[in-house]
Amino acid sequence: MSEIDPNNQPVQTSDVELRHKYWQENIRYVLILLAIWFVVSYGFGILLADWLNQFKLPGSGFKLGFWFAQQGSIYSFVLLIVVYVRLMSRLDRKYGVAED
Amino acid sequence: MSVQAWTFVIVGLTFALYIGIAIWSRAGSTSEFYVAGKGVHPLANGMATGADWMSAASFLGMAGAISFMGYDGSVYLMGWTGGYVLLALLLAPYLRKFGKFTVPDFVGDRYYSNFARLVAVICAIFISFTYVAGQMRGVGVVFSRFLEVDITIGVLIGMGIVFFYAVLGGMKGITYTQVAQYCVLIFAFMVPSIFIAIQLTGNPIPQIGFGGELAGDIGSQIAAGEQITLLDKLDGLNEELGFARYTDGSKSMIDIFCITAALMVGTAGLPHVIIRFYTVPRVRDARISAFWALFFIAILYTSAPAIGAFGRVNLINAVNGSYYSAETAAAEGVQDPKLIPEWFKKWETSGLLAWVDKNGDGKVQYRGKDGAQASAFAGAPVFNDESRGTHGERVVTNALNDDNDNELYVDQDIMVLANPEIARLPNWVIGLVAAGGLAAALSTAAGLLLVVSTAISHDLFKKMIAPDISEKKELLVARIAAAVAVCGAGLLGIYPPDYVAATVAFAFGLAASSFFPAIILGIFVKRANREGVVAGMICGLGFTAAYIIYFKFMGGSKDNYLLGISPEGIGTVGMAINFAVAFFVSNITPEPPQEIQELVESIRIPRGAGDAHELSC
């Protein structure tokens, strides 16, 4: 195996370890993003919706809990995937496992 | 030009486009037939996924359903979008790296078991067929409402079109047709939405107008000089008429939670959605196309709740307290009476609206009861058209419900169907909505039929019955299977079983309690083995199916719901059971063979997606 990582060190010696680290970091990103995913939908949109409804989304007539349930959570989902795509592309390059 | 002429022209043009694309993108190999040769651009794949995902129900029914459910409708909005986050983060990139063609492929290979493969094949076929029946029906309904042809002929025309591009082009034909269908459906949904947003709130963007004050032509008339936001007005109207406040809803929190979760996880486990991520060239493209897919879906899914709210304000304002006929009002000496709008009678003719004058005052009275919907009479209206009612209305023969004051029956589909007329838009927009509804139904049907045909030709035939079959023969089998599946779906559309609506809960419940845990464990838990996952799938599926069958088909009473969770949400519990059993059994049985553990390692690393079987990275 002759893959070279960005620091110009041969990957060969610690290939298994490197894969392991790549996977660990990937899992960490996924867990953080899923925590946000849970909070904006199940948290703000459902569990805390009644409480949040006493506030309004600034500059609009939306009750906050209702807005998260019908609008905000969906916007957040789209953003979460954008962030994930970027983080993973960077991670792939860092560990030299990108496809190009 | 008349509405019908416009509809014929626009629907005809879109159909010609779909056929043209089908001819241009014929499939020449099994890889092209199953996964479009893995050469689809992520943006195109995103659009195709959007069209694949947004069905006749999303296009025609969802805004209306939310309109009646208010906050409770959020389960669909979050449930049917949040699943894409799970797909993007947990499934799509790894399944793309795995390569191959189908979901049962993954289950069968990862768990080195043809039994697991068979369970997956049966689930895939069952889920797809329950879903596709509704789509074909949707095609028939759109045809009959807009073009006044018989539902059966409508279904046959729809079958003909799908047959043409699914059988000829396979995944390749379907993908590029879906791209076109997405454009048609989103344009058809957004044009009336934008106009209605302007009329009610003075803001062309529905998502913003939704939270704004009543303004614009119709809006300021409803507000009558008051400075009030649309949602506050709607809350007030709902309360006044005896419904729950629009922004509060009436379902229990745990039920909302479980239904949302079951829909999300079900979305991520639906085979026709997952399979779309096999069609892009690289792992990175699978992630990117998950983004595009959700982006394109979100355009419709963030507009739909706005349309639901606008539609409800409009409906209550235009209909409640209005005289059905000018004669009645004149006879009572009312000066300048509020009359029902023109579209009311048109949709009454088609049976989407019905009115029974319970108190005999000649005015339409729309009411809820104790914070919930109240049906004026039992079931969908059955009309007797031999004579007309006192005020000239169609006569409903159903038994009236005396326990409430509601006089109005509204089919929820009307919110989208009648939108262009309510907003007094030109005739071509109505034709466009018809074409959009057809695009939504046909694109979803095609994606589902492809799953059925690949499950038969690839998973069942090639992998289990006749492994030595040549590629050319396999392609032929796939085409025959697709043809048979189209005919089967058409039959279900022409003779719909009564339980079609109930089976949607089934499709999601089964996807959530079978595929999702099996795939997640297959990627993230190396220790997960054949014994564990098969046991998990059987327990999860068995529990979910039993619960749904008991409460949906055997008359189980709501009072016996487990923790108050309705059958729509029980897939969440089924999924938890599946995970728990799979985990436990995996840990007390031998670990998976070495080559499977290496397969898992290779799935986790993007490099080398072109050839999924090479284990080096």
PDB file of N, CA and C in Angstrom, chain B residues 201-283:
ATOM      1  N   THR B 201     -51.428  37.661   2.472  1.00  0.00           N
ATOM      2  CA  THR B 201     -50.470  38.310   3.364  1.00  0.00           C
ATOM      3  C   THR B 201     -49.671  39.402   2.685  1.00  0.00           C
ATOM      4  N   GLY B 202     -49.846  39.570   1.374  1.00  0.00           N
ATOM      5  CA  GLY B 202     -49.088  40.581   0.654  1.00  0.00           C
ATOM      6  C   GLY B 202     -47.632  40.218   0.474  1.00  0.00           C
ATOM      7  N   ASN B 203     -47.251  39.006   0.859  1.00  0.00           N
ATOM      8  CA  ASN B 203     -45.857  38.568   0.711  1.00  0.00           C
ATOM      9  C   ASN B 203     -45.805  37.380  -0.250  1.00  0.00           C
ATOM     10  N   PRO B 204     -44.940  37.472  -1.286  1.00  0.00           N
ATOM     11  CA  PRO B 204     -44.945  36.384  -2.281  1.00  0.00           C
ATOM     12  C   PRO B 204     -44.330  35.075  -1.780  1.00  0.00           C
ATOM     13  N   ILE B 205     -43.602  35.124  -0.661  1.00  0.00           N
ATOM     14  CA  ILE B 205     -42.959  33.889  -0.197  1.00  0.00           C
ATOM     15  C   ILE B 205     -43.844  33.226   0.853  1.00  0.00           C
ATOM     16  N   PRO B 206     -44.436  32.078   0.528  1.00  0.00           N
ATOM     17  CA  PRO B 206     -45.407  31.465   1.452  1.00  0.00           C
ATOM     18  C   PRO B 206     -44.813  31.241   2.847  1.00  0.00           C
ATOM     19  N   GLN B 207     -43.543  30.805   2.899  1.00  0.00           N
ATOM     20  CA  GLN B 207     -42.919  30.486   4.190  1.00  0.00           C
ATOM     21  C   GLN B 207     -42.841  31.713   5.103  1.00  0.00           C
ATOM     22  N   ILE B 208     -42.736  32.917   4.505  1.00  0.00           N
ATOM     23  CA  ILE B 208     -42.653  34.133   5.313  1.00  0.00           C
ATOM     24  C   ILE B 208     -44.050  34.687   5.568  1.00  0.00           C
ATOM     25  N   GLY B 209     -44.881  34.681   4.524  1.00  0.00           N
ATOM     26  CA  GLY B 209     -46.247  35.159   4.684  1.00  0.00           C
ATOM     27  C   GLY B 209     -46.996  34.387   5.770  1.00  0.00           C
ATOM     28  N   PHE B 210     -46.691  33.118   5.882  1.00  0.00           N
ATOM     29  CA  PHE B 210     -47.241  32.215   6.908  1.00  0.00           C
ATOM     30  C   PHE B 210     -47.152  32.840   8.304  1.00  0.00           C
ATOM     31  N   GLY B 211     -46.034  33.517   8.580  1.00  0.00           N
ATOM     32  CA  GLY B 211     -45.857  34.111   9.911  1.00  0.00           C
ATOM     33  C   GLY B 211     -46.180  35.594   9.938  1.00  0.00           C
ATOM     34  N   GLY B 212     -46.706  36.114   8.819  1.00  0.00           N
ATOM     35  CA  GLY B 212     -46.933  37.552   8.737  1.00  0.00           C
ATOM     36  C   GLY B 212     -48.342  37.965   9.127  1.00  0.00           C
ATOM     37  N   GLU B 213     -48.604  39.264   8.944  1.00  0.00           N
ATOM     38  CA  GLU B 213     -49.941  39.778   9.246  1.00  0.00           C
ATOM     39  C   GLU B 213     -50.848  39.616   8.035  1.00  0.00           C
ATOM     40  N   LEU B 214     -52.137  39.566   8.288  1.00  0.00           N
ATOM     41  CA  LEU B 214     -53.096  39.514   7.194  1.00  0.00           C
ATOM     42  C   LEU B 214     -52.986  40.813   6.409  1.00  0.00           C
ATOM     43  N   ALA B 215     -52.797  40.695   5.108  1.00  0.00           N
ATOM     44  CA  ALA B 215     -52.685  41.864   4.241  1.00  0.00           C
ATOM     45  C   ALA B 215     -53.072  41.428   2.843  1.00  0.00           C
ATOM     46  N   GLY B 216     -52.881  42.268   1.858  1.00  0.00           N
ATOM     47  CA  GLY B 216     -53.232  41.874   0.503  1.00  0.00           C
ATOM     48  C   GLY B 216     -54.737  41.925   0.291  1.00  0.00           C
ATOM     49  N   ASP B 217     -55.168  41.599  -0.938  1.00  0.00           N
ATOM     50  CA  ASP B 217     -56.578  41.734  -1.326  1.00  0.00           C
ATOM     51  C   ASP B 217     -57.533  41.054  -0.360  1.00  0.00           C
ATOM     52  N   ILE B 218     -57.376  39.739  -0.239  1.00  0.00           N
ATOM     53  CA  ILE B 218     -58.317  38.980   0.567  1.00  0.00           C
ATOM     54  C   ILE B 218     -57.987  39.121   2.047  1.00  0.00           C
ATOM     55  N   GLY B 219     -56.679  39.140   2.346  1.00  0.00           N
ATOM     56  CA  GLY B 219     -56.231  39.217   3.732  1.00  0.00           C
ATOM     57  C   GLY B 219     -56.780  40.419   4.468  1.00  0.00           C
ATOM     58  N   SER B 220     -56.682  41.599   3.852  1.00  0.00           N
ATOM     59  CA  SER B 220     -57.133  42.786   4.586  1.00  0.00           C
ATOM     60  C   SER B 220     -58.644  42.784   4.751  1.00  0.00           C
ATOM     61  N   GLN B 221     -59.322  42.160   3.794  1.00  0.00           N
ATOM     62  CA  GLN B 221     -60.775  42.031   3.908  1.00  0.00           C
ATOM     63  C   GLN B 221     -61.132  41.146   5.116  1.00  0.00           C
ATOM     64  N   ILE B 222     -60.355  40.040   5.313  1.00  0.00           N
ATOM     65  CA  ILE B 222     -60.608  39.154   6.446  1.00  0.00           C
ATOM     66  C   ILE B 222     -60.277  39.858   7.755  1.00  0.00           C
ATOM     67  N   ALA B 223     -59.156  40.592   7.748  1.00  0.00           N
ATOM     68  CA  ALA B 223     -58.737  41.265   8.982  1.00  0.00           C
ATOM     69  C   ALA B 223     -59.696  42.397   9.343  1.00  0.00           C
ATOM     70  N   ALA B 224     -60.397  42.943   8.359  1.00  0.00           N
ATOM     71  CA  ALA B 224     -61.385  44.001   8.573  1.00  0.00           C
ATOM     72  C   ALA B 224     -60.827  45.145   9.411  1.00  0.00           C
ATOM     73  N   GLY B 225     -59.685  45.673   8.972  1.00  0.00           N
ATOM     74  CA  GLY B 225     -59.137  46.835   9.643  1.00  0.00           C
ATOM     75  C   GLY B 225     -58.272  46.542  10.846  1.00  0.00           C
ATOM     76  N   GLU B 226     -58.320  45.289  11.315  1.00  0.00           N
ATOM     77  CA  GLU B 226     -57.546  44.922  12.502  1.00  0.00           C
ATOM     78  C   GLU B 226     -56.110  44.599  12.097  1.00  0.00           C
ATOM     79  N   GLN B 227     -55.144  44.875  12.980  1.00  0.00           N
ATOM     80  CA  GLN B 227     -53.760  44.459  12.742  1.00  0.00           C
ATOM     81  C   GLN B 227     -53.579  43.101  13.414  1.00  0.00           C
ATOM     82  N   ILE B 228     -53.650  42.048  12.654  1.00  0.00           N
ATOM     83  CA  ILE B 228     -53.564  40.731  13.304  1.00  0.00           C
ATOM     84  C   ILE B 228     -52.792  39.771  12.415  1.00  0.00           C
ATOM     85  N   THR B 229     -51.974  38.895  13.030  1.00  0.00           N
ATOM     86  CA  THR B 229     -51.228  37.946  12.211  1.00  0.00           C
ATOM     87  C   THR B 229     -52.167  36.832  11.778  1.00  0.00           C
ATOM     88  N   LEU B 230     -51.784  36.223  10.671  1.00  0.00           N
ATOM     89  CA  LEU B 230     -52.595  35.157  10.101  1.00  0.00           C
ATOM     90  C   LEU B 230     -52.832  34.037  11.110  1.00  0.00           C
ATOM     91  N   LEU B 231     -51.752  33.668  11.828  1.00  0.00           N
ATOM     92  CA  LEU B 231     -51.873  32.529  12.745  1.00  0.00           C
ATOM     93  C   LEU B 231     -52.728  32.869  13.960  1.00  0.00           C
ATOM     94  N   ASP B 232     -52.628  34.111  14.458  1.00  0.00           N
ATOM     95  CA  ASP B 232     -53.484  34.508  15.582  1.00  0.00           C
ATOM     96  C   ASP B 232     -54.948  34.489  15.158  1.00  0.00           C
ATOM     97  N   LYS B 233     -55.181  34.998  13.941  1.00  0.00           N
ATOM     98  CA  LYS B 233     -56.545  35.011  13.416  1.00  0.00           C
ATOM     99  C   LYS B 233     -57.081  33.573  13.337  1.00  0.00           C
ATOM    100  N   LEU B 234     -56.211  32.685  12.834  1.00  0.00           N
ATOM    101  CA  LEU B 234     -56.622  31.301  12.642  1.00  0.00           C
ATOM    102  C   LEU B 234     -56.888  30.616  13.984  1.00  0.00           C
ATOM    103  N   ASP B 235     -56.017  30.876  14.953  1.00  0.00           N
ATOM    104  CA  ASP B 235     -56.249  30.339  16.305  1.00  0.00           C
ATOM    105  C   ASP B 235     -57.616  30.788  16.817  1.00  0.00           C
ATOM    106  N   GLY B 236     -57.887  32.081  16.627  1.00  0.00           N
ATOM    107  CA  GLY B 236     -59.146  32.643  17.102  1.00  0.00           C
ATOM    108  C   GLY B 236     -60.343  32.014  16.392  1.00  0.00           C
ATOM    109  N   LEU B 237     -60.251  31.912  15.054  1.00  0.00           N
ATOM    110  CA  LEU B 237     -61.351  31.324  14.282  1.00  0.00           C
ATOM    111  C   LEU B 237     -61.611  29.891  14.729  1.00  0.00           C
ATOM    112  N   ASN B 238     -60.509  29.119  14.848  1.00  0.00           N
ATOM    113  CA  ASN B 238     -60.656  27.724  15.244  1.00  0.00           C
ATOM    114  C   ASN B 238     -61.366  27.607  16.589  1.00  0.00           C
ATOM    115  N   GLU B 239     -60.939  28.456  17.527  1.00  0.00           N
ATOM    116  CA  GLU B 239     -61.499  28.393  18.872  1.00  0.00           C
ATOM    117  C   GLU B 239     -62.981  28.771  18.866  1.00  0.00           C
ATOM    118  N   GLU B 240     -63.267  29.813  18.089  1.00  0.00           N
ATOM    119  CA  GLU B 240     -64.637  30.303  17.987  1.00  0.00           C
ATOM    120  C   GLU B 240     -65.580  29.211  17.462  1.00  0.00           C
ATOM    121  N   LEU B 241     -65.061  28.404  16.528  1.00  0.00           N
ATOM    122  CA  LEU B 241     -65.919  27.400  15.907  1.00  0.00           C
ATOM    123  C   LEU B 241     -65.887  26.062  16.646  1.00  0.00           C
ATOM    124  N   GLY B 242     -65.125  25.987  17.725  1.00  0.00           N
ATOM    125  CA  GLY B 242     -65.133  24.765  18.526  1.00  0.00           C
ATOM    126  C   GLY B 242     -64.024  23.775  18.193  1.00  0.00           C
ATOM    127  N   PHE B 243     -63.024  24.213  17.364  1.00  0.00           N
ATOM    128  CA  PHE B 243     -61.868  23.343  17.103  1.00  0.00           C
ATOM    129  C   PHE B 243     -60.760  23.660  18.105  1.00  0.00           C
ATOM    130  N   ALA B 244     -59.716  22.790  18.115  1.00  0.00           N
ATOM    131  CA  ALA B 244     -58.540  23.124  18.925  1.00  0.00           C
ATOM    132  C   ALA B 244     -57.845  24.308  18.270  1.00  0.00           C
ATOM    133  N   ARG B 245     -57.103  25.095  19.061  1.00  0.00           N
ATOM    134  CA  ARG B 245     -56.343  26.198  18.454  1.00  0.00           C
ATOM    135  C   ARG B 245     -55.393  25.619  17.412  1.00  0.00           C
ATOM    136  N   TYR B 246     -55.247  26.347  16.294  1.00  0.00           N
ATOM    137  CA  TYR B 246     -54.481  25.807  15.175  1.00  0.00           C
ATOM    138  C   TYR B 246     -53.052  25.466  15.570  1.00  0.00           C
ATOM    139  N   THR B 247     -52.440  26.301  16.399  1.00  0.00           N
ATOM    140  CA  THR B 247     -51.031  26.094  16.734  1.00  0.00           C
ATOM    141  C   THR B 247     -50.835  25.154  17.927  1.00  0.00           C
ATOM    142  N   ASP B 248     -51.932  24.629  18.482  1.00  0.00           N
ATOM    143  CA  ASP B 248     -51.796  23.739  19.637  1.00  0.00           C
ATOM    144  C   ASP B 248     -52.001  22.259  19.315  1.00  0.00           C
ATOM    145  N   GLY B 249     -53.024  21.948  18.559  1.00  0.00           N
ATOM    146  CA  GLY B 249     -53.276  20.551  18.223  1.00  0.00           C
ATOM    147  C   GLY B 249     -53.906  19.780  19.354  1.00  0.00           C
ATOM    148  N   SER B 250     -54.252  18.518  19.084  1.00  0.00           N
ATOM    149  CA  SER B 250     -55.000  17.780  20.099  1.00  0.00           C
ATOM    150  C   SER B 250     -54.466  16.380  20.389  1.00  0.00           C
ATOM    151  N   LYS B 251     -53.396  15.949  19.700  1.00  0.00           N
ATOM    152  CA  LYS B 251     -52.850  14.625  19.996  1.00  0.00           C
ATOM    153  C   LYS B 251     -51.969  14.675  21.236  1.00  0.00           C
ATOM    154  N   SER B 252     -51.757  13.503  21.882  1.00  0.00           N
ATOM    155  CA  SER B 252     -50.893  13.480  23.054  1.00  0.00           C
ATOM    156  C   SER B 252     -49.431  13.597  22.619  1.00  0.00           C
ATOM    157  N   MET B 253     -48.592  14.095  23.533  1.00  0.00           N
ATOM    158  CA  MET B 253     -47.196  14.337  23.176  1.00  0.00           C
ATOM    159  C   MET B 253     -46.474  13.049  22.807  1.00  0.00           C
ATOM    160  N   ILE B 254     -46.728  11.988  23.556  1.00  0.00           N
ATOM    161  CA  ILE B 254     -46.002  10.747  23.283  1.00  0.00           C
ATOM    162  C   ILE B 254     -46.409  10.187  21.917  1.00  0.00           C
ATOM    163  N   ASP B 255     -47.667  10.391  21.542  1.00  0.00           N
ATOM    164  CA  ASP B 255     -48.116   9.907  20.242  1.00  0.00           C
ATOM    165  C   ASP B 255     -47.446  10.703  19.123  1.00  0.00           C
ATOM    166  N   ILE B 256     -47.422  12.030  19.278  1.00  0.00           N
ATOM    167  CA  ILE B 256     -46.738  12.887  18.295  1.00  0.00           C
ATOM    168  C   ILE B 256     -45.283  12.447  18.161  1.00  0.00           C
ATOM    169  N   PHE B 257     -44.656  12.223  19.293  1.00  0.00           N
ATOM    170  CA  PHE B 257     -43.245  11.826  19.323  1.00  0.00           C
ATOM    171  C   PHE B 257     -43.047  10.517  18.559  1.00  0.00           C
ATOM    172  N   CYS B 258     -43.866   9.525  18.869  1.00  0.00           N
ATOM    173  CA  CYS B 258     -43.686   8.205  18.254  1.00  0.00           C
ATOM    174  C   CYS B 258     -44.045   8.199  16.772  1.00  0.00           C
ATOM    175  N   ILE B 259     -45.089   8.926  16.389  1.00  0.00           N
ATOM    176  CA  ILE B 259     -45.442   8.954  14.965  1.00  0.00           C
ATOM    177  C   ILE B 259     -44.315   9.629  14.183  1.00  0.00           C
ATOM    178  N   THR B 260     -43.820  10.762  14.705  1.00  0.00           N
ATOM    179  CA  THR B 260     -42.725  11.444  14.021  1.00  0.00           C
ATOM    180  C   THR B 260     -41.536  10.506  13.862  1.00  0.00           C
ATOM    181  N   ALA B 261     -41.188   9.812  14.951  1.00  0.00           N
ATOM    182  CA  ALA B 261     -40.029   8.915  14.890  1.00  0.00           C
ATOM    183  C   ALA B 261     -40.260   7.778  13.905  1.00  0.00           C
ATOM    184  N   ALA B 262     -41.459   7.202  13.920  1.00  0.00           N
ATOM    185  CA  ALA B 262     -41.729   6.085  13.007  1.00  0.00           C
ATOM    186  C   ALA B 262     -41.661   6.547  11.554  1.00  0.00           C
ATOM    187  N   LEU B 263     -42.164   7.758  11.282  1.00  0.00           N
ATOM    188  CA  LEU B 263     -42.117   8.258   9.907  1.00  0.00           C
ATOM    189  C   LEU B 263     -40.679   8.566   9.491  1.00  0.00           C
ATOM    190  N   MET B 264     -39.909   9.147  10.398  1.00  0.00           N
ATOM    191  CA  MET B 264     -38.510   9.457  10.076  1.00  0.00           C
ATOM    192  C   MET B 264     -37.725   8.196   9.781  1.00  0.00           C
ATOM    193  N   VAL B 265     -37.795   7.264  10.714  1.00  0.00           N
ATOM    194  CA  VAL B 265     -37.021   6.036  10.568  1.00  0.00           C
ATOM    195  C   VAL B 265     -37.555   5.223   9.392  1.00  0.00           C
ATOM    196  N   GLY B 266     -38.880   5.245   9.212  1.00  0.00           N
ATOM    197  CA  GLY B 266     -39.480   4.550   8.080  1.00  0.00           C
ATOM    198  C   GLY B 266     -38.974   5.125   6.765  1.00  0.00           C
ATOM    199  N   THR B 267     -38.911   6.464   6.684  1.00  0.00           N
ATOM    200  CA  THR B 267     -38.387   7.121   5.483  1.00  0.00           C
ATOM    201  C   THR B 267     -36.994   6.613   5.164  1.00  0.00           C
ATOM    202  N   ALA B 268     -36.155   6.573   6.202  1.00  0.00           N
ATOM    203  CA  ALA B 268     -34.776   6.143   6.001  1.00  0.00           C
ATOM    204  C   ALA B 268     -34.704   4.658   5.663  1.00  0.00           C
ATOM    205  N   GLY B 269     -35.790   3.908   5.913  1.00  0.00           N
ATOM    206  CA  GLY B 269     -35.759   2.476   5.628  1.00  0.00           C
ATOM    207  C   GLY B 269     -36.541   2.074   4.383  1.00  0.00           C
ATOM    208  N   LEU B 270     -37.103   3.063   3.673  1.00  0.00           N
ATOM    209  CA  LEU B 270     -37.899   2.705   2.498  1.00  0.00           C
ATOM    210  C   LEU B 270     -36.985   2.342   1.331  1.00  0.00           C
ATOM    211  N   PRO B 271     -37.154   1.152   0.762  1.00  0.00           N
ATOM    212  CA  PRO B 271     -36.206   0.685  -0.262  1.00  0.00           C
ATOM    213  C   PRO B 271     -36.139   1.563  -1.497  1.00  0.00           C
ATOM    214  N   HIS B 272     -37.272   2.178  -1.906  1.00  0.00           N
ATOM    215  CA  HIS B 272     -37.184   2.957  -3.149  1.00  0.00           C
ATOM    216  C   HIS B 272     -36.425   4.256  -2.946  1.00  0.00           C
ATOM    217  N   VAL B 273     -36.326   4.706  -1.691  1.00  0.00           N
ATOM    218  CA  VAL B 273     -35.516   5.890  -1.410  1.00  0.00           C
ATOM    219  C   VAL B 273     -34.043   5.494  -1.290  1.00  0.00           C
ATOM    220  N   ILE B 274     -33.776   4.447  -0.540  1.00  0.00           N
ATOM    221  CA  ILE B 274     -32.394   4.012  -0.333  1.00  0.00           C
ATOM    222  C   ILE B 274     -31.716   3.713  -1.667  1.00  0.00           C
ATOM    223  N   ILE B 275     -32.449   3.033  -2.540  1.00  0.00           N
ATOM    224  CA  ILE B 275     -31.858   2.559  -3.788  1.00  0.00           C
ATOM    225  C   ILE B 275     -31.366   3.719  -4.660  1.00  0.00           C
ATOM    226  N   ARG B 276     -31.970   4.899  -4.458  1.00  0.00           N
ATOM    227  CA  ARG B 276     -31.539   6.058  -5.246  1.00  0.00           C
ATOM    228  C   ARG B 276     -30.081   6.412  -4.973  1.00  0.00           C
ATOM    229  N   PHE B 277     -29.604   6.099  -3.797  1.00  0.00           N
ATOM    230  CA  PHE B 277     -28.229   6.481  -3.451  1.00  0.00           C
ATOM    231  C   PHE B 277     -27.199   5.506  -4.012  1.00  0.00           C
ATOM    232  N   TYR B 278     -27.666   4.432  -4.623  1.00  0.00           N
ATOM    233  CA  TYR B 278     -26.757   3.518  -5.319  1.00  0.00           C
ATOM    234  C   TYR B 278     -26.396   4.056  -6.700  1.00  0.00           C
ATOM    235  N   THR B 279     -27.149   5.084  -7.153  1.00  0.00           N
ATOM    236  CA  THR B 279     -27.017   5.467  -8.563  1.00  0.00           C
ATOM    237  C   THR B 279     -25.940   6.515  -8.833  1.00  0.00           C
ATOM    238  N   VAL B 280     -25.317   7.070  -7.787  1.00  0.00           N
ATOM    239  CA  VAL B 280     -24.325   8.122  -8.029  1.00  0.00           C
ATOM    240  C   VAL B 280     -22.918   7.521  -8.114  1.00  0.00           C
ATOM    241  N   PRO B 281     -21.983   8.249  -8.751  1.00  0.00           N
ATOM    242  CA  PRO B 281     -20.663   7.656  -8.993  1.00  0.00           C
ATOM    243  C   PRO B 281     -19.814   7.414  -7.742  1.00  0.00           C
ATOM    244  N   ARG B 282     -19.884   8.304  -6.755  1.00  0.00           N
ATOM    245  CA  ARG B 282     -18.943   8.179  -5.631  1.00  0.00           C
ATOM    246  C   ARG B 282     -19.660   8.311  -4.283  1.00  0.00           C
ATOM    247  N   VAL B 283     -18.962   7.912  -3.223  1.00  0.00           N
ATOM    248  CA  VAL B 283     -19.516   8.020  -1.873  1.00  0.00           C
ATOM    249  C   VAL B 283     -19.832   9.479  -1.547  1.00  0.00           C
TER     250      VAL B 283
END
